[in-house]
PDB file of C-alpha atoms and ligand atoms in Angstrom:
ATOM      1  CA  UNK Z 189     157.214 -41.480  32.766  1.00 53.00           C
ATOM      2  CA  UNK Z 190     159.947 -43.983  33.439  1.00 64.00           C
ATOM      3  CA  UNK Z 191     163.287 -43.357  35.140  1.00 83.00           C
ATOM      4  CA  UNK Z 192     165.038 -45.103  32.304  1.00 92.00           C
ATOM      5  CA  UNK Z 193     168.034 -43.209  31.053  1.00 95.00           C
ATOM      6  CA  UNK Z 194     167.695 -42.955  27.304  1.00 97.00           C
ATOM      7  CA  UNK Z 195     170.545 -41.793  25.077  1.00 98.00           C
ATOM      8  CA  UNK Z 196     170.336 -40.746  21.452  1.00 98.00           C
ATOM      9  CA  UNK Z 197     173.335 -41.181  19.164  1.00 98.00           C
ATOM     10  CA  UNK Z 198     172.586 -39.366  15.896  1.00 97.00           C
ATOM     11  CA  UNK Z 199     174.556 -39.477  12.677  1.00 96.00           C
ATOM     12  CA  UNK Z 200     174.489 -40.171   8.967  1.00 96.00           C
ATOM     13  CA  UNK Z 201     176.224 -43.553   9.253  1.00 97.00           C
ATOM     14  CA  UNK Z 202     177.033 -43.576   5.523  1.00 97.00           C
ATOM     15  CA  UNK Z 203     178.258 -46.208   6.250  1.00 97.00           C
ATOM     16  CA  UNK Z 204     178.763 -47.270   9.883  1.00 98.00           C
ATOM     17  CA  UNK Z 205     182.498 -47.496  10.687  1.00 98.00           C
ATOM     18  CA  UNK Z 206     184.616 -49.040  13.438  1.00 98.00           C
ATOM     19  CA  UNK Z 207     184.793 -45.515  14.897  1.00 97.00           C
ATOM     20  CA  UNK Z 208     180.998 -45.370  15.277  1.00 98.00           C
ATOM     21  CA  UNK Z 209     180.971 -48.859  16.793  1.00 97.00           C
ATOM     22  CA  UNK Z 210     183.607 -47.874  19.361  1.00 97.00           C
ATOM     23  CA  UNK Z 211     181.439 -44.899  20.391  1.00 97.00           C
ATOM     24  CA  UNK Z 212     178.342 -47.146  20.614  1.00 97.00           C
ATOM     25  CA  UNK Z 213     180.220 -49.593  22.889  1.00 96.00           C
ATOM     26  CA  UNK Z 214     181.041 -46.700  25.218  1.00 96.00           C
ATOM     27  CA  UNK Z 215     177.608 -45.061  25.023  1.00 96.00           C
ATOM     28  CA  UNK Z 216     175.691 -48.134  26.163  1.00 95.00           C
ATOM     29  CA  UNK Z 217     177.598 -48.040  29.455  1.00 93.00           C
ATOM     30  CA  UNK Z 218     176.038 -44.666  30.222  1.00 94.00           C
ATOM     31  CA  UNK Z 219     172.390 -45.333  29.419  1.00 95.00           C
ATOM     32  CA  UNK Z 220     169.671 -47.951  29.890  1.00 94.00           C
ATOM     33  CA  UNK Z 221     168.576 -47.699  26.288  1.00 95.00           C
ATOM     34  CA  UNK Z 222     170.447 -46.310  23.307  1.00 97.00           C
ATOM     35  CA  UNK Z 223     168.558 -45.010  20.314  1.00 98.00           C
ATOM     36  CA  UNK Z 224     170.764 -44.748  17.240  1.00 98.00           C
ATOM     37  CA  UNK Z 225     169.207 -42.083  15.032  1.00 98.00           C
ATOM     38  CA  UNK Z 226     170.057 -42.441  11.362  1.00 98.00           C
ATOM     39  CA  UNK Z 227     169.588 -39.078   9.659  1.00 96.00           C
ATOM     40  CA  UNK Z 228     168.133 -39.004   6.159  1.00 94.00           C
ATOM     41  CA  UNK Z 229     170.590 -36.237   5.248  1.00 83.00           C
ATOM     42  CA  UNK Z 230     169.694 -36.136   1.580  1.00 74.00           C
ATOM     43  CA  UNK Z 231     171.709 -32.928   1.346  1.00 81.00           C
ATOM     44  CA  UNK Z 232     174.925 -34.845   2.054  1.00 76.00           C
ATOM     45  CA  UNK Z 233     174.205 -37.065  -0.993  1.00 86.00           C
ATOM     46  CA  UNK Z 234     174.651 -40.340   0.872  1.00 93.00           C
ATOM     47  CA  UNK Z 235     176.202 -43.328  -0.915  1.00 95.00           C
ATOM     48  CA  UNK Z 236     173.774 -45.709   0.795  1.00 96.00           C
ATOM     49  CA  UNK Z 237     170.013 -45.273   1.025  1.00 96.00           C
ATOM     50  CA  UNK Z 238     168.423 -44.639   4.390  1.00 96.00           C
ATOM     51  CA  UNK Z 239     167.076 -48.207   4.444  1.00 97.00           C
ATOM     52  CA  UNK Z 240     170.530 -49.621   3.700  1.00 97.00           C
ATOM     53  CA  UNK Z 241     172.165 -47.496   6.402  1.00 97.00           C
ATOM     54  CA  UNK Z 242     169.579 -48.468   9.020  1.00 98.00           C
ATOM     55  CA  UNK Z 243     169.927 -52.151   8.091  1.00 98.00           C
ATOM     56  CA  UNK Z 244     173.731 -51.972   8.326  1.00 98.00           C
ATOM     57  CA  UNK Z 245     173.640 -50.286  11.756  1.00 98.00           C
ATOM     58  CA  UNK Z 246     171.083 -52.822  12.982  1.00 97.00           C
ATOM     59  CA  UNK Z 247     173.112 -55.783  11.781  1.00 96.00           C
ATOM     60  CA  UNK Z 248     176.459 -54.532  13.101  1.00 96.00           C
ATOM     61  CA  UNK Z 249     175.127 -53.583  16.529  1.00 95.00           C
ATOM     62  CA  UNK Z 250     173.018 -56.745  16.978  1.00 92.00           C
ATOM     63  CA  UNK Z 251     176.115 -58.912  16.929  1.00 75.00           C
ATOM     64  CA  UNK Z 252     178.155 -56.891  19.432  1.00 81.00           C
ATOM     65  CA  UNK Z 253     176.786 -58.504  22.567  1.00 78.00           C
ATOM     66  CA  UNK Z 254     175.447 -61.941  23.388  1.00 68.00           C
ATOM     67  CA  UNK Z 255     172.114 -62.493  25.094  1.00 69.00           C
ATOM     68  CA  UNK Z 256     171.274 -59.926  27.729  1.00 72.00           C
ATOM     69  CA  UNK Z 257     173.135 -57.143  25.956  1.00 73.00           C
ATOM     70  CA  UNK Z 258     172.101 -53.508  26.119  1.00 83.00           C
ATOM     71  CA  UNK Z 259     168.890 -52.290  24.556  1.00 91.00           C
ATOM     72  CA  UNK Z 260     169.652 -50.649  21.229  1.00 95.00           C
ATOM     73  CA  UNK Z 261     167.023 -49.240  18.965  1.00 96.00           C
ATOM     74  CA  UNK Z 262     167.972 -48.093  15.459  1.00 98.00           C
ATOM     75  CA  UNK Z 263     165.585 -45.477  14.042  1.00 98.00           C
ATOM     76  CA  UNK Z 264     165.621 -43.258  10.949  1.00 98.00           C
ATOM     77  CA  UNK Z 265     164.790 -39.569  11.416  1.00 97.00           C
ATOM     78  CA  UNK Z 266     164.176 -36.565   9.225  1.00 95.00           C
ATOM     79  CA  UNK Z 267     163.384 -33.772  11.639  1.00 94.00           C
ATOM     80  CA  UNK Z 268     165.124 -31.428  14.003  1.00 94.00           C
ATOM     81  CA  UNK Z 269     167.420 -33.425  16.293  1.00 95.00           C
ATOM     82  CA  UNK Z 270     165.890 -31.919  19.420  1.00 95.00           C
ATOM     83  CA  UNK Z 271     162.373 -32.834  18.277  1.00 95.00           C
ATOM     84  CA  UNK Z 272     163.523 -36.376  17.637  1.00 97.00           C
ATOM     85  CA  UNK Z 273     165.188 -36.489  21.090  1.00 97.00           C
ATOM     86  CA  UNK Z 274     161.892 -35.402  22.664  1.00 96.00           C
ATOM     87  CA  UNK Z 275     159.954 -37.965  20.653  1.00 97.00           C
ATOM     88  CA  UNK Z 276     162.136 -40.863  21.814  1.00 97.00           C
ATOM     89  CA  UNK Z 277     162.347 -39.529  25.376  1.00 97.00           C
ATOM     90  CA  UNK Z 278     166.131 -39.051  25.341  1.00 97.00           C
ATOM     91  CA  UNK Z 279     167.733 -36.992  28.101  1.00 96.00           C
ATOM     92  CA  UNK Z 280     171.205 -37.347  26.607  1.00 97.00           C
ATOM     93  CA  UNK Z 281     172.599 -36.824  23.118  1.00 97.00           C
ATOM     94  CA  UNK Z 282     175.799 -38.742  22.439  1.00 97.00           C
ATOM     95  CA  UNK Z 283     178.339 -37.394  19.972  1.00 96.00           C
ATOM     96  CA  UNK Z 284     181.800 -38.603  19.080  1.00 95.00           C
ATOM     97  CA  UNK Z 285     184.738 -36.215  18.989  1.00 92.00           C
ATOM     98  CA  UNK Z 286     187.580 -36.974  16.667  1.00 90.00           C
ATOM     99  CA  UNK Z 287     189.917 -34.066  16.340  1.00 79.00           C
ATOM    100  CA  UNK Z 288     189.970 -30.353  16.890  1.00 82.00           C
ATOM    101  CA  UNK Z 289     188.220 -30.119  13.529  1.00 79.00           C
ATOM    102  CA  UNK Z 290     185.010 -31.577  15.008  1.00 85.00           C
ATOM    103  CA  UNK Z 291     185.067 -29.177  17.913  1.00 86.00           C
ATOM    104  CA  UNK Z 292     183.995 -25.938  16.252  1.00 88.00           C
ATOM    105  CA  UNK Z 293     180.889 -27.473  14.662  1.00 88.00           C
ATOM    106  CA  UNK Z 294     179.922 -29.425  17.773  1.00 90.00           C
ATOM    107  CA  UNK Z 295     180.463 -26.377  19.951  1.00 90.00           C
ATOM    108  CA  UNK Z 296     177.933 -24.423  17.888  1.00 90.00           C
ATOM    109  CA  UNK Z 297     175.458 -27.281  17.783  1.00 90.00           C
ATOM    110  CA  UNK Z 298     175.492 -27.709  21.554  1.00 91.00           C
ATOM    111  CA  UNK Z 299     174.877 -24.008  22.001  1.00 90.00           C
ATOM    112  CA  UNK Z 300     171.934 -23.958  19.611  1.00 91.00           C
ATOM    113  CA  UNK Z 301     170.442 -27.218  20.846  1.00 91.00           C
ATOM    114  CA  UNK Z 302     170.653 -26.058  24.448  1.00 89.00           C
ATOM    115  CA  UNK Z 303     168.513 -23.076  23.506  1.00 90.00           C
ATOM    116  CA  UNK Z 304     165.954 -25.362  21.844  1.00 90.00           C
ATOM    117  CA  UNK Z 305     165.777 -27.724  24.816  1.00 91.00           C
ATOM    118  CA  UNK Z 306     167.895 -26.964  27.904  1.00 93.00           C
ATOM    119  CA  UNK Z 307     166.912 -30.265  29.548  1.00 94.00           C
ATOM    120  CA  UNK Z 308     168.810 -32.400  27.062  1.00 96.00           C
ATOM    121  CA  UNK Z 309     172.551 -32.703  27.701  1.00 95.00           C
ATOM    122  CA  UNK Z 310     175.096 -33.483  24.990  1.00 95.00           C
ATOM    123  CA  UNK Z 311     177.835 -35.880  26.012  1.00 96.00           C
ATOM    124  CA  UNK Z 312     181.029 -36.254  23.979  1.00 95.00           C
ATOM    125  CA  UNK Z 313     182.970 -39.472  23.797  1.00 96.00           C
ATOM    126  CA  UNK Z 314     186.312 -40.239  22.201  1.00 95.00           C
ATOM    127  CA  UNK Z 315     187.098 -43.459  20.428  1.00 95.00           C
ATOM    128  CA  UNK Z 316     190.168 -45.566  21.111  1.00 95.00           C
ATOM    129  CA  UNK Z 317     193.244 -44.026  19.431  1.00 94.00           C
ATOM    130  CA  UNK Z 318     193.339 -46.459  16.506  1.00 94.00           C
ATOM    131  CA  UNK Z 319     189.754 -45.554  15.540  1.00 95.00           C
ATOM    132  CA  UNK Z 320     190.013 -41.815  16.007  1.00 93.00           C
ATOM    133  CA  UNK Z 321     190.983 -40.918  12.465  1.00 92.00           C
ATOM    134  CA  UNK Z 322     188.198 -42.912  10.828  1.00 96.00           C
ATOM    135  CA  UNK Z 323     185.548 -40.895   9.006  1.00 95.00           C
ATOM    136  CA  UNK Z 324     182.846 -42.283   6.705  1.00 96.00           C
ATOM    137  CA  UNK Z 325     183.745 -39.698   4.092  1.00 95.00           C
ATOM    138  CA  UNK Z 326     187.377 -40.819   3.897  1.00 95.00           C
ATOM    139  CA  UNK Z 327     186.459 -44.500   3.901  1.00 97.00           C
ATOM    140  CA  UNK Z 328     184.190 -43.833   0.896  1.00 96.00           C
ATOM    141  CA  UNK Z 329     187.005 -42.017  -0.889  1.00 96.00           C
ATOM    142  CA  UNK Z 330     189.439 -44.858  -0.285  1.00 97.00           C
ATOM    143  CA  UNK Z 331     186.862 -47.395  -1.533  1.00 96.00           C
ATOM    144  CA  UNK Z 332     186.179 -45.300  -4.641  1.00 94.00           C
ATOM    145  CA  UNK Z 333     189.893 -45.307  -5.465  1.00 94.00           C
ATOM    146  CA  UNK Z 334     190.231 -49.033  -4.907  1.00 93.00           C
ATOM    147  CA  UNK Z 335     192.120 -48.878  -1.580  1.00 96.00           C
ATOM    148  CA  UNK Z 336     191.879 -51.382   1.291  1.00 97.00           C
ATOM    149  CA  UNK Z 337     189.150 -50.379   3.723  1.00 97.00           C
ATOM    150  CA  UNK Z 338     189.230 -53.538   5.846  1.00 97.00           C
ATOM    151  CA  UNK Z 339     190.798 -51.814   8.888  1.00 96.00           C
ATOM    152  CA  UNK Z 340     188.091 -49.170   9.069  1.00 98.00           C
ATOM    153  CA  UNK Z 341     184.709 -50.876   8.732  1.00 98.00           C
ATOM    154  CA  UNK Z 342     183.096 -54.216   9.625  1.00 97.00           C
ATOM    155  CA  UNK Z 343     183.615 -56.972   7.049  1.00 97.00           C
ATOM    156  CA  UNK Z 344     180.096 -56.934   5.586  1.00 97.00           C
ATOM    157  CA  UNK Z 345     180.112 -53.157   5.301  1.00 98.00           C
ATOM    158  CA  UNK Z 346     183.452 -53.357   3.462  1.00 98.00           C
ATOM    159  CA  UNK Z 347     181.908 -55.781   0.977  1.00 97.00           C
ATOM    160  CA  UNK Z 348     178.956 -53.485   0.342  1.00 97.00           C
ATOM    161  CA  UNK Z 349     181.274 -50.501  -0.061  1.00 97.00           C
ATOM    162  CA  UNK Z 350     183.477 -52.235  -2.607  1.00 95.00           C
ATOM    163  CA  UNK Z 351     180.385 -53.332  -4.550  1.00 95.00           C
ATOM    164  CA  UNK Z 352     178.801 -49.869  -4.480  1.00 94.00           C
ATOM    165  CA  UNK Z 353     182.083 -48.176  -5.440  1.00 89.00           C
ATOM    166  CA  UNK Z 354     182.370 -50.544  -8.417  1.00 85.00           C
ATOM    167  CA  UNK Z 355     178.802 -49.759  -9.504  1.00 88.00           C
ATOM    168  CA  UNK Z 356     179.526 -46.043  -9.318  1.00 83.00           C
ATOM    169  CA  UNK Z 357     182.711 -46.451 -11.376  1.00 78.00           C
ATOM    170  CA  UNK Z 358     180.917 -48.414 -14.067  1.00 78.00           C
ATOM    171  CA  UNK Z 359     178.151 -45.883 -14.357  1.00 70.00           C
TER     172      UNK Z 359
HETATM  173  P1  ADP M 654     180.835 -38.848   9.718  1.00 73.73           P
HETATM  174  O1  ADP M 654     181.071 -37.583  10.466  1.00 73.73           O
HETATM  175  O2  ADP M 654     182.045 -39.757   9.681  1.00 73.73           O
HETATM  176  O3  ADP M 654     180.144 -38.729   8.383  1.00 73.73           O
HETATM  177  P2  ADP M 654     178.445 -39.329  11.169  1.00 73.73           P
HETATM  178  O4  ADP M 654     177.828 -38.068  10.741  1.00 73.73           O
HETATM  179  O5  ADP M 654     177.672 -40.573  10.911  1.00 73.73           O
HETATM  180  O6  ADP M 654     179.845 -39.669  10.562  1.00 73.73           O
HETATM  181  O7  ADP M 654     178.873 -39.200  12.673  1.00 73.73           O
HETATM  182  C1  ADP M 654     178.045 -39.461  13.752  1.00 73.73           C
HETATM  183  C2  ADP M 654     178.769 -39.160  15.036  1.00 73.73           C
HETATM  184  O8  ADP M 654     179.823 -40.094  15.211  1.00 73.73           O
HETATM  185  C3  ADP M 654     179.417 -37.791  15.092  1.00 73.73           C
HETATM  186  O9  ADP M 654     179.305 -37.300  16.417  1.00 73.73           O
HETATM  187  C4  ADP M 654     180.859 -38.066  14.752  1.00 73.73           C
HETATM  188  O10 ADP M 654     181.730 -37.106  15.319  1.00 73.73           O
HETATM  189  C5  ADP M 654     181.036 -39.411  15.419  1.00 73.73           C
HETATM  190  N1  ADP M 654     182.139 -40.161  14.846  1.00 73.73           N
HETATM  191  C6  ADP M 654     182.244 -40.628  13.591  1.00 73.73           C
HETATM  192  N2  ADP M 654     183.428 -41.272  13.412  1.00 73.73           N
HETATM  193  C7  ADP M 654     184.073 -41.213  14.621  1.00 73.73           C
HETATM  194  C8  ADP M 654     185.348 -41.663  15.104  1.00 73.73           C
HETATM  195  N3  ADP M 654     186.217 -42.306  14.312  1.00 73.73           N
HETATM  196  N4  ADP M 654     185.680 -41.400  16.385  1.00 73.73           N
HETATM  197  C9  ADP M 654     184.818 -40.729  17.188  1.00 73.73           C
HETATM  198  N5  ADP M 654     183.612 -40.269  16.803  1.00 73.73           N
HETATM  199  C10 ADP M 654     183.238 -40.497  15.530  1.00 73.73           C
END
């Protein structure tokens, strides 16, 4: 056992957005080590493969701090969130809250997860106002319709999105 405080931030990250990054910047202030859990979520029909999503999260978080930055560990997972939290030794689950629309779902999840493991607390963070409306789903829609996604995602992610959207359009 260590007394390290380990947080787990789970999501689909299809792809990682500036909203996710804002939450990550806040989360690392609360924990000694942050595990970012990238869910396989095949059911959601992700635009990017699991490997691509993990690589994008790794790249975008690696550059956020200079030397001596927080410890961030990006890991894929395909099991029950609470089992994954136990496996990585997390005492805290981090979730982002955007609008009232997120609340109902998160409220249920916290209730169910607390029954599965009452020792793990879920902590909700809100992004800075200008990032609050960003959702991966909407960014993908804008990219598919040829809109400008530069304000919503990191530059390299925007490039990949435009490329993937073009591939999808051309069959
Ligand atoms: P999305 O819901 O956009 O598909 P994820 O499933 O990857 O994204 O979300 C992972 C977590 O990040 C969730 O808790 C979600 O509420 C949070 N999140 C995503 N975008 C934002 C944002 N713009 N502001 C705050 N939290 C966010």
